[in-house]
Amino acid sequence: MMKRHTVAVLVNDQPGVLQRVSGLFGRRGFNIESITVGTSEEAGLSRMVIVTTGDDKTLEQVTKQLYKLIDVIKVVDLSANPMVGRELALIKVTAEPGARPEIMGVVETFRAAVVDIGTTSLMVQVVGDTDKIDAMIELMKPYGIRELSRTGVTAMVRGSAR
Amino acid sequence: MVAQHATLRSKEEIMESLRKPEVITGSEILLRSLVLEDVECVFGYPGGAVLYIYDAMHGFSDFQHLLTRHEQGAIHAADGYARASGKVGVCIATSGPGATNLVTGIATAYMDSVPLVVITGNVATTLIGTDAFQEADITGITMPITKHSYLVRKAADLPRIIHEAFHIANTGRKGPVLIDIPKDVSAELALFEPVTEVNIRGYNPTVTPKKLQVDKMLKAISEAERPIVLAGGGVVYSGGHEELYEFIKKSGIPITTTLLGLGAFPSGEELWLGMPGMHGTYTANTAIQDADLLINIGARFDDRVTGKLSGFAPKAKIVHIDIDPAEIGKNVPTDIPIVGDVKTVLQMANKEVKYAEKADTWRAQLAASCKEKPYRYNDSEDELKPQWVIEMLYEESNGDAIVTTDVGQHQMWAAQYYKFNKPRSWVTSGGLGTMGFGFPSAIGAQMANPDRLVISINGDGGMQMCAQELAICAINNIPVKVVIINNQVLGMVRQWQEIIYDNRYSHIDLAGSPDFVKLAEAYGVRGFRATNKEDARAVWQEAMNHPGPAVVEFVVRKNENVYPMVTQGSTIDQMLMGDSE
């Protein structure tokens, strides 16, 4: 059964490590929906969070193949546990002064924020899970989205488990 | 015979003097580190970006350097050296085209899990990324076909990187590791201190299996009525051939060995069924399909072995022993996975394994099948048959040679008709199927085994892909016996075009090939030719009596096919048996 999986990959912070990981996904035919990389709690290690779709067998192969990379330290299927997944989107939406109060209303309801105002546009920042961002984008569409940029998902398992 | 490794100082003296910490150049660090890794022989080709390295090699005699005539020859030689010895093969090439000429050889080694350390030069760090002269992103290019790679940023890192590279190449599932050294790094001075420990956090292969899993296998053996072992290259690579022999003798389980597993188990033994797969024996293939227990030991269920995957071993419980967990369940769903080193797993199993008592009928049935349906061909008194040539080579060498092959029909005939009794006596490109591999790999195999007979069996096609290396055989008097099975055509392609593409022969005629005897002699290598049986044996004996390298061309029938043959998309018990039917 095809499912969406969120996988955290702890890697050595080495030049080329992103290429090793993304290249592996590409050549083995594993799909990447999003990928985020940043520093981790340990110096010298980065954490990648990758959202991929596939059945359980695909996920098993992804995990095993990732472990074969020398620069990969640990692979965790975050989505096997209760997890918090968040991404951030910046949306530049067309907003003549007259339309602004209505847009601000939506922004407030979503606990989003206006982070820049142009003469005919607003830049909206929204943080949340993928569904929330998708919903926000749908609501902004009627006003005219000029530019959209999403970070991709970063995630963590809930509770004190590591 | 083979050019001697210069031994002015004793090995211990050399090692001791090299271990002294000293400020030296990156190039000198490289050479010292290689010697400390017990490297005896390096295959290479100089160029701009490795000039400092070659300068350091001027007058250097602590290991031998063989100058090949193409980088591809160098890496296939290093590969043959590694396969025939179990040691890490080493080659050196310059940046850009030197490095990209290694790509096929790296992929060849990667597919067959051969330990190599591949050293490339690169442009200076200040020029990287500027499209400098002879610049190529070789670490990027080879990422999918190396076990690991390094781009060295400073000379002080070299001792650690080289030690890690040898460790990674030759442990776990073995494979090629690339070290890319920019020109300025090879000139930079740094304090050399030998590194003797490795600490790679993300690399810790599982050697010892879970006892519980081994017990499950033993229980399955005791219950099986139709068990079979499928043994592959992993047995050879782990050095577990003696343990495998003990395991088979104790359990009485019939065994088939894959192309890369030939020699892992003595072919003369009664329980040996031959090779499975596309050109395997009738008995091995039908046995796999009928088996109720299939124990895969160090093979990877390649498509040339399994045929149509969904119909493979349909009645069998599957046990899979592999050091690479990613191989288990990749192609064939596995009931009892055993992750570990083959030798270690078998040592554990051999303590408790019992004779498979319920399998008596099965053993008798397979033994009868082996007698009834061996490999077979219609011999001829008028034409030289390639199968006959291989049988003749086997007889004349008492089955004791190291045989290397190229890729195609001659490779399959060699696998079928040369019977191997020892591991590391069979060097062939299985996974990648690299033409041009057969001859240079024999040079490496001979360098690793100066006292053994090395026969390189090639087709007339593949021989022309690396023939230039005849030069280094001549110059260094490397006594490889090079066989060319000349059918004047790209035989395996011809066979597929005949059987699958309805006799539409497209671009397979090798008319215009050189006179191979003259080609050999142009390089200063003795050349022989035979076109009939009588001459064939006579010229072969003459070539054997010649102390140096020799090329022996056997002109054979053009339209001979390899049988049995499982066409793609069929299950492996659906074999075309050919004219021997």
mmCIF file with all atom_site columns, C-alpha atoms in Angstrom, chain B residues 296-411:
data_model
loop_
_atom_site.group_PDB
_atom_site.id
_atom_site.type_symbol
_atom_site.label_atom_id
_atom_site.label_alt_id
_atom_site.label_comp_id
_atom_site.label_asym_id
_atom_site.label_entity_id
_atom_site.label_seq_id
_atom_site.pdbx_PDB_ins_code
_atom_site.Cartn_x
_atom_site.Cartn_y
_atom_site.Cartn_z
_atom_site.occupancy
_atom_site.B_iso_or_equiv
_atom_site.pdbx_formal_charge
_atom_site.auth_seq_id
_atom_site.auth_comp_id
_atom_site.auth_asym_id
_atom_site.auth_atom_id
_atom_site.pdbx_PDB_model_num
ATOM 1   C CA . ASN B 1 296 ? 21.164 -18.542 -0.733  1.00 0.00 ? 296 ASN B CA 1
ATOM 2   C CA . ILE B 1 297 ? 24.719 -18.142 0.558   1.00 0.00 ? 297 ILE B CA 1
ATOM 3   C CA . GLY B 1 298 ? 26.343 -14.921 -0.603  1.00 0.00 ? 298 GLY B CA 1
ATOM 4   C CA . ALA B 1 299 ? 24.517 -14.486 -3.900  1.00 0.00 ? 299 ALA B CA 1
ATOM 5   C CA . ARG B 1 300 ? 22.209 -11.628 -4.786  1.00 0.00 ? 300 ARG B CA 1
ATOM 6   C CA . PHE B 1 301 ? 19.396 -13.155 -6.837  1.00 0.00 ? 301 PHE B CA 1
ATOM 7   C CA . ASP B 1 302 ? 20.544 -11.434 -10.003 1.00 0.00 ? 302 ASP B CA 1
ATOM 8   C CA . ASP B 1 303 ? 18.032 -11.498 -12.869 1.00 0.00 ? 303 ASP B CA 1
ATOM 9   C CA . ARG B 1 304 ? 20.363 -13.735 -14.896 1.00 0.00 ? 304 ARG B CA 1
ATOM 10  C CA . VAL B 1 305 ? 19.982 -16.306 -12.123 1.00 0.00 ? 305 VAL B CA 1
ATOM 11  C CA . THR B 1 306 ? 16.305 -15.925 -11.287 1.00 0.00 ? 306 THR B CA 1
ATOM 12  C CA . GLY B 1 307 ? 14.756 -15.543 -14.731 1.00 0.00 ? 307 GLY B CA 1
ATOM 13  C CA . LYS B 1 308 ? 11.142 -14.433 -14.372 1.00 0.00 ? 308 LYS B CA 1
ATOM 14  C CA . LEU B 1 309 ? 11.137 -13.281 -10.771 1.00 0.00 ? 309 LEU B CA 1
ATOM 15  C CA . SER B 1 310 ? 7.513  -14.017 -9.954  1.00 0.00 ? 310 SER B CA 1
ATOM 16  C CA . GLY B 1 311 ? 7.969  -17.647 -10.974 1.00 0.00 ? 311 GLY B CA 1
ATOM 17  C CA . PHE B 1 312 ? 11.319 -18.201 -9.246  1.00 0.00 ? 312 PHE B CA 1
ATOM 18  C CA . ALA B 1 313 ? 11.602 -21.101 -6.775  1.00 0.00 ? 313 ALA B CA 1
ATOM 19  C CA . PRO B 1 314 ? 7.829  -21.076 -6.307  1.00 0.00 ? 314 PRO B CA 1
ATOM 20  C CA . LYS B 1 315 ? 7.688  -23.920 -3.778  1.00 0.00 ? 315 LYS B CA 1
ATOM 21  C CA . ALA B 1 316 ? 10.698 -22.988 -1.686  1.00 0.00 ? 316 ALA B CA 1
ATOM 22  C CA . LYS B 1 317 ? 11.105 -21.489 1.725   1.00 0.00 ? 317 LYS B CA 1
ATOM 23  C CA . ILE B 1 318 ? 13.902 -18.937 1.169   1.00 0.00 ? 318 ILE B CA 1
ATOM 24  C CA . VAL B 1 319 ? 16.901 -18.511 3.455   1.00 0.00 ? 319 VAL B CA 1
ATOM 25  C CA . HIS B 1 320 ? 19.268 -15.690 2.472   1.00 0.00 ? 320 HIS B CA 1
ATOM 26  C CA . ILE B 1 321 ? 22.707 -15.234 4.014   1.00 0.00 ? 321 ILE B CA 1
ATOM 27  C CA . ASP B 1 322 ? 24.334 -11.934 3.035   1.00 0.00 ? 322 ASP B CA 1
ATOM 28  C CA . ILE B 1 323 ? 26.626 -9.367  4.620   1.00 0.00 ? 323 ILE B CA 1
ATOM 29  C CA . ASP B 1 324 ? 24.646 -6.621  2.891   1.00 0.00 ? 324 ASP B CA 1
ATOM 30  C CA . PRO B 1 325 ? 21.197 -6.355  4.512   1.00 0.00 ? 325 PRO B CA 1
ATOM 31  C CA . ALA B 1 326 ? 19.946 -4.370  1.512   1.00 0.00 ? 326 ALA B CA 1
ATOM 32  C CA . GLU B 1 327 ? 20.244 -7.482  -0.675  1.00 0.00 ? 327 GLU B CA 1
ATOM 33  C CA . ILE B 1 328 ? 17.894 -9.460  1.528   1.00 0.00 ? 328 ILE B CA 1
ATOM 34  C CA . GLY B 1 329 ? 14.340 -9.141  0.287   1.00 0.00 ? 329 GLY B CA 1
ATOM 35  C CA . LYS B 1 330 ? 15.396 -6.801  -2.542  1.00 0.00 ? 330 LYS B CA 1
ATOM 36  C CA . ASN B 1 331 ? 14.411 -9.194  -5.338  1.00 0.00 ? 331 ASN B CA 1
ATOM 37  C CA . VAL B 1 332 ? 13.063 -12.352 -3.715  1.00 0.00 ? 332 VAL B CA 1
ATOM 38  C CA . PRO B 1 333 ? 10.849 -12.311 -0.594  1.00 0.00 ? 333 PRO B CA 1
ATOM 39  C CA . THR B 1 334 ? 12.837 -14.031 2.145   1.00 0.00 ? 334 THR B CA 1
ATOM 40  C CA . ASP B 1 335 ? 11.517 -16.230 4.946   1.00 0.00 ? 335 ASP B CA 1
ATOM 41  C CA . ILE B 1 336 ? 14.702 -16.520 7.010   1.00 0.00 ? 336 ILE B CA 1
ATOM 42  C CA . PRO B 1 337 ? 17.084 -13.565 6.611   1.00 0.00 ? 337 PRO B CA 1
ATOM 43  C CA . ILE B 1 338 ? 20.600 -14.024 8.004   1.00 0.00 ? 338 ILE B CA 1
ATOM 44  C CA . VAL B 1 339 ? 22.733 -10.895 7.964   1.00 0.00 ? 339 VAL B CA 1
ATOM 45  C CA . GLY B 1 340 ? 26.405 -11.656 8.470   1.00 0.00 ? 340 GLY B CA 1
ATOM 46  C CA . ASP B 1 341 ? 29.714 -12.664 6.992   1.00 0.00 ? 341 ASP B CA 1
ATOM 47  C CA . VAL B 1 342 ? 29.309 -15.945 5.088   1.00 0.00 ? 342 VAL B CA 1
ATOM 48  C CA . LYS B 1 343 ? 32.332 -17.568 6.697   1.00 0.00 ? 343 LYS B CA 1
ATOM 49  C CA . THR B 1 344 ? 31.203 -16.636 10.201  1.00 0.00 ? 344 THR B CA 1
ATOM 50  C CA . VAL B 1 345 ? 27.625 -17.756 9.555   1.00 0.00 ? 345 VAL B CA 1
ATOM 51  C CA . LEU B 1 346 ? 28.764 -21.127 8.210   1.00 0.00 ? 346 LEU B CA 1
ATOM 52  C CA . GLN B 1 347 ? 31.190 -21.636 11.106  1.00 0.00 ? 347 GLN B CA 1
ATOM 53  C CA . MET B 1 348 ? 28.266 -21.148 13.458  1.00 0.00 ? 348 MET B CA 1
ATOM 54  C CA . ALA B 1 349 ? 25.989 -23.414 11.422  1.00 0.00 ? 349 ALA B CA 1
ATOM 55  C CA . ASN B 1 350 ? 28.599 -26.153 11.028  1.00 0.00 ? 350 ASN B CA 1
ATOM 56  C CA . LYS B 1 351 ? 28.694 -26.718 14.783  1.00 0.00 ? 351 LYS B CA 1
ATOM 57  C CA . GLU B 1 352 ? 25.144 -27.998 14.766  1.00 0.00 ? 352 GLU B CA 1
ATOM 58  C CA . VAL B 1 353 ? 24.051 -28.786 11.238  1.00 0.00 ? 353 VAL B CA 1
ATOM 59  C CA . LYS B 1 354 ? 22.676 -32.302 10.746  1.00 0.00 ? 354 LYS B CA 1
ATOM 60  C CA . TYR B 1 355 ? 22.390 -34.433 7.679   1.00 0.00 ? 355 TYR B CA 1
ATOM 61  C CA . ALA B 1 356 ? 19.162 -33.613 5.823   1.00 0.00 ? 356 ALA B CA 1
ATOM 62  C CA . GLU B 1 357 ? 17.656 -37.038 6.286   1.00 0.00 ? 357 GLU B CA 1
ATOM 63  C CA . LYS B 1 358 ? 14.389 -36.497 4.518   1.00 0.00 ? 358 LYS B CA 1
ATOM 64  C CA . ALA B 1 359 ? 16.168 -35.574 1.291   1.00 0.00 ? 359 ALA B CA 1
ATOM 65  C CA . ASP B 1 360 ? 17.461 -38.987 0.191   1.00 0.00 ? 360 ASP B CA 1
ATOM 66  C CA . THR B 1 361 ? 15.053 -39.368 -2.718  1.00 0.00 ? 361 THR B CA 1
ATOM 67  C CA . TRP B 1 362 ? 15.811 -35.809 -3.842  1.00 0.00 ? 362 TRP B CA 1
ATOM 68  C CA . ARG B 1 363 ? 19.574 -36.366 -3.801  1.00 0.00 ? 363 ARG B CA 1
ATOM 69  C CA . ALA B 1 364 ? 19.233 -39.533 -5.858  1.00 0.00 ? 364 ALA B CA 1
ATOM 70  C CA . GLN B 1 365 ? 16.894 -37.818 -8.291  1.00 0.00 ? 365 GLN B CA 1
ATOM 71  C CA . LEU B 1 366 ? 19.267 -34.889 -8.851  1.00 0.00 ? 366 LEU B CA 1
ATOM 72  C CA . ALA B 1 367 ? 22.319 -37.127 -9.192  1.00 0.00 ? 367 ALA B CA 1
ATOM 73  C CA . ALA B 1 368 ? 20.500 -39.055 -11.917 1.00 0.00 ? 368 ALA B CA 1
ATOM 74  C CA . SER B 1 369 ? 19.467 -35.821 -13.621 1.00 0.00 ? 369 SER B CA 1
ATOM 75  C CA . CYS B 1 370 ? 23.083 -34.570 -13.613 1.00 0.00 ? 370 CYS B CA 1
ATOM 76  C CA . LYS B 1 371 ? 24.137 -37.760 -15.387 1.00 0.00 ? 371 LYS B CA 1
ATOM 77  C CA . GLU B 1 372 ? 21.284 -37.643 -17.823 1.00 0.00 ? 372 GLU B CA 1
ATOM 78  C CA . LYS B 1 373 ? 21.472 -33.958 -18.739 1.00 0.00 ? 373 LYS B CA 1
ATOM 79  C CA . PRO B 1 374 ? 24.990 -32.533 -18.524 1.00 0.00 ? 374 PRO B CA 1
ATOM 80  C CA . TYR B 1 375 ? 26.118 -29.624 -20.697 1.00 0.00 ? 375 TYR B CA 1
ATOM 81  C CA . ARG B 1 376 ? 26.194 -31.004 -24.165 1.00 0.00 ? 376 ARG B CA 1
ATOM 82  C CA . TYR B 1 377 ? 27.241 -29.963 -27.665 1.00 0.00 ? 377 TYR B CA 1
ATOM 83  C CA . ASN B 1 378 ? 27.509 -31.607 -31.034 1.00 0.00 ? 378 ASN B CA 1
ATOM 84  C CA . ASP B 1 379 ? 31.189 -32.004 -31.651 1.00 0.00 ? 379 ASP B CA 1
ATOM 85  C CA . SER B 1 380 ? 32.588 -31.915 -35.162 1.00 0.00 ? 380 SER B CA 1
ATOM 86  C CA . GLU B 1 381 ? 35.673 -33.325 -36.788 1.00 0.00 ? 381 GLU B CA 1
ATOM 87  C CA . ASP B 1 382 ? 35.606 -30.738 -39.598 1.00 0.00 ? 382 ASP B CA 1
ATOM 88  C CA . GLU B 1 383 ? 35.187 -27.558 -37.635 1.00 0.00 ? 383 GLU B CA 1
ATOM 89  C CA . LEU B 1 384 ? 36.743 -26.419 -34.385 1.00 0.00 ? 384 LEU B CA 1
ATOM 90  C CA . LYS B 1 385 ? 34.052 -26.096 -31.721 1.00 0.00 ? 385 LYS B CA 1
ATOM 91  C CA . PRO B 1 386 ? 34.517 -23.465 -28.989 1.00 0.00 ? 386 PRO B CA 1
ATOM 92  C CA . GLN B 1 387 ? 33.240 -25.857 -26.308 1.00 0.00 ? 387 GLN B CA 1
ATOM 93  C CA . TRP B 1 388 ? 35.842 -28.399 -27.368 1.00 0.00 ? 388 TRP B CA 1
ATOM 94  C CA . VAL B 1 389 ? 38.555 -25.749 -27.106 1.00 0.00 ? 389 VAL B CA 1
ATOM 95  C CA . ILE B 1 390 ? 37.578 -24.966 -23.511 1.00 0.00 ? 390 ILE B CA 1
ATOM 96  C CA . GLU B 1 391 ? 37.523 -28.667 -22.630 1.00 0.00 ? 391 GLU B CA 1
ATOM 97  C CA . MET B 1 392 ? 40.966 -29.031 -24.183 1.00 0.00 ? 392 MET B CA 1
ATOM 98  C CA . LEU B 1 393 ? 42.277 -26.076 -22.142 1.00 0.00 ? 393 LEU B CA 1
ATOM 99  C CA . TYR B 1 394 ? 40.824 -27.681 -19.028 1.00 0.00 ? 394 TYR B CA 1
ATOM 100 C CA . GLU B 1 395 ? 42.485 -31.015 -19.745 1.00 0.00 ? 395 GLU B CA 1
ATOM 101 C CA . GLU B 1 396 ? 45.828 -29.533 -20.696 1.00 0.00 ? 396 GLU B CA 1
ATOM 102 C CA . SER B 1 397 ? 45.960 -27.336 -17.577 1.00 0.00 ? 397 SER B CA 1
ATOM 103 C CA . ASN B 1 398 ? 44.656 -30.105 -15.256 1.00 0.00 ? 398 ASN B CA 1
ATOM 104 C CA . GLY B 1 399 ? 41.925 -27.700 -14.193 1.00 0.00 ? 399 GLY B CA 1
ATOM 105 C CA . ASP B 1 400 ? 44.506 -25.825 -12.190 1.00 0.00 ? 400 ASP B CA 1
ATOM 106 C CA . ALA B 1 401 ? 44.770 -22.511 -14.030 1.00 0.00 ? 401 ALA B CA 1
ATOM 107 C CA . ILE B 1 402 ? 43.431 -19.114 -13.076 1.00 0.00 ? 402 ILE B CA 1
ATOM 108 C CA . VAL B 1 403 ? 40.989 -18.365 -15.875 1.00 0.00 ? 403 VAL B CA 1
ATOM 109 C CA . THR B 1 404 ? 39.867 -14.859 -16.717 1.00 0.00 ? 404 THR B CA 1
ATOM 110 C CA . THR B 1 405 ? 37.260 -14.138 -19.356 1.00 0.00 ? 405 THR B CA 1
ATOM 111 C CA . ASP B 1 406 ? 35.764 -11.354 -21.319 1.00 0.00 ? 406 ASP B CA 1
ATOM 112 C CA . VAL B 1 407 ? 31.998 -11.184 -21.846 1.00 0.00 ? 407 VAL B CA 1
ATOM 113 C CA . GLY B 1 408 ? 29.817 -13.120 -24.213 1.00 0.00 ? 408 GLY B CA 1
ATOM 114 C CA . GLN B 1 409 ? 29.544 -16.649 -25.546 1.00 0.00 ? 409 GLN B CA 1
ATOM 115 C CA . HIS B 1 410 ? 33.132 -17.640 -24.752 1.00 0.00 ? 410 HIS B CA 1
ATOM 116 C CA . GLN B 1 411 ? 32.521 -16.514 -21.154 1.00 0.00 ? 411 GLN B CA 1
#
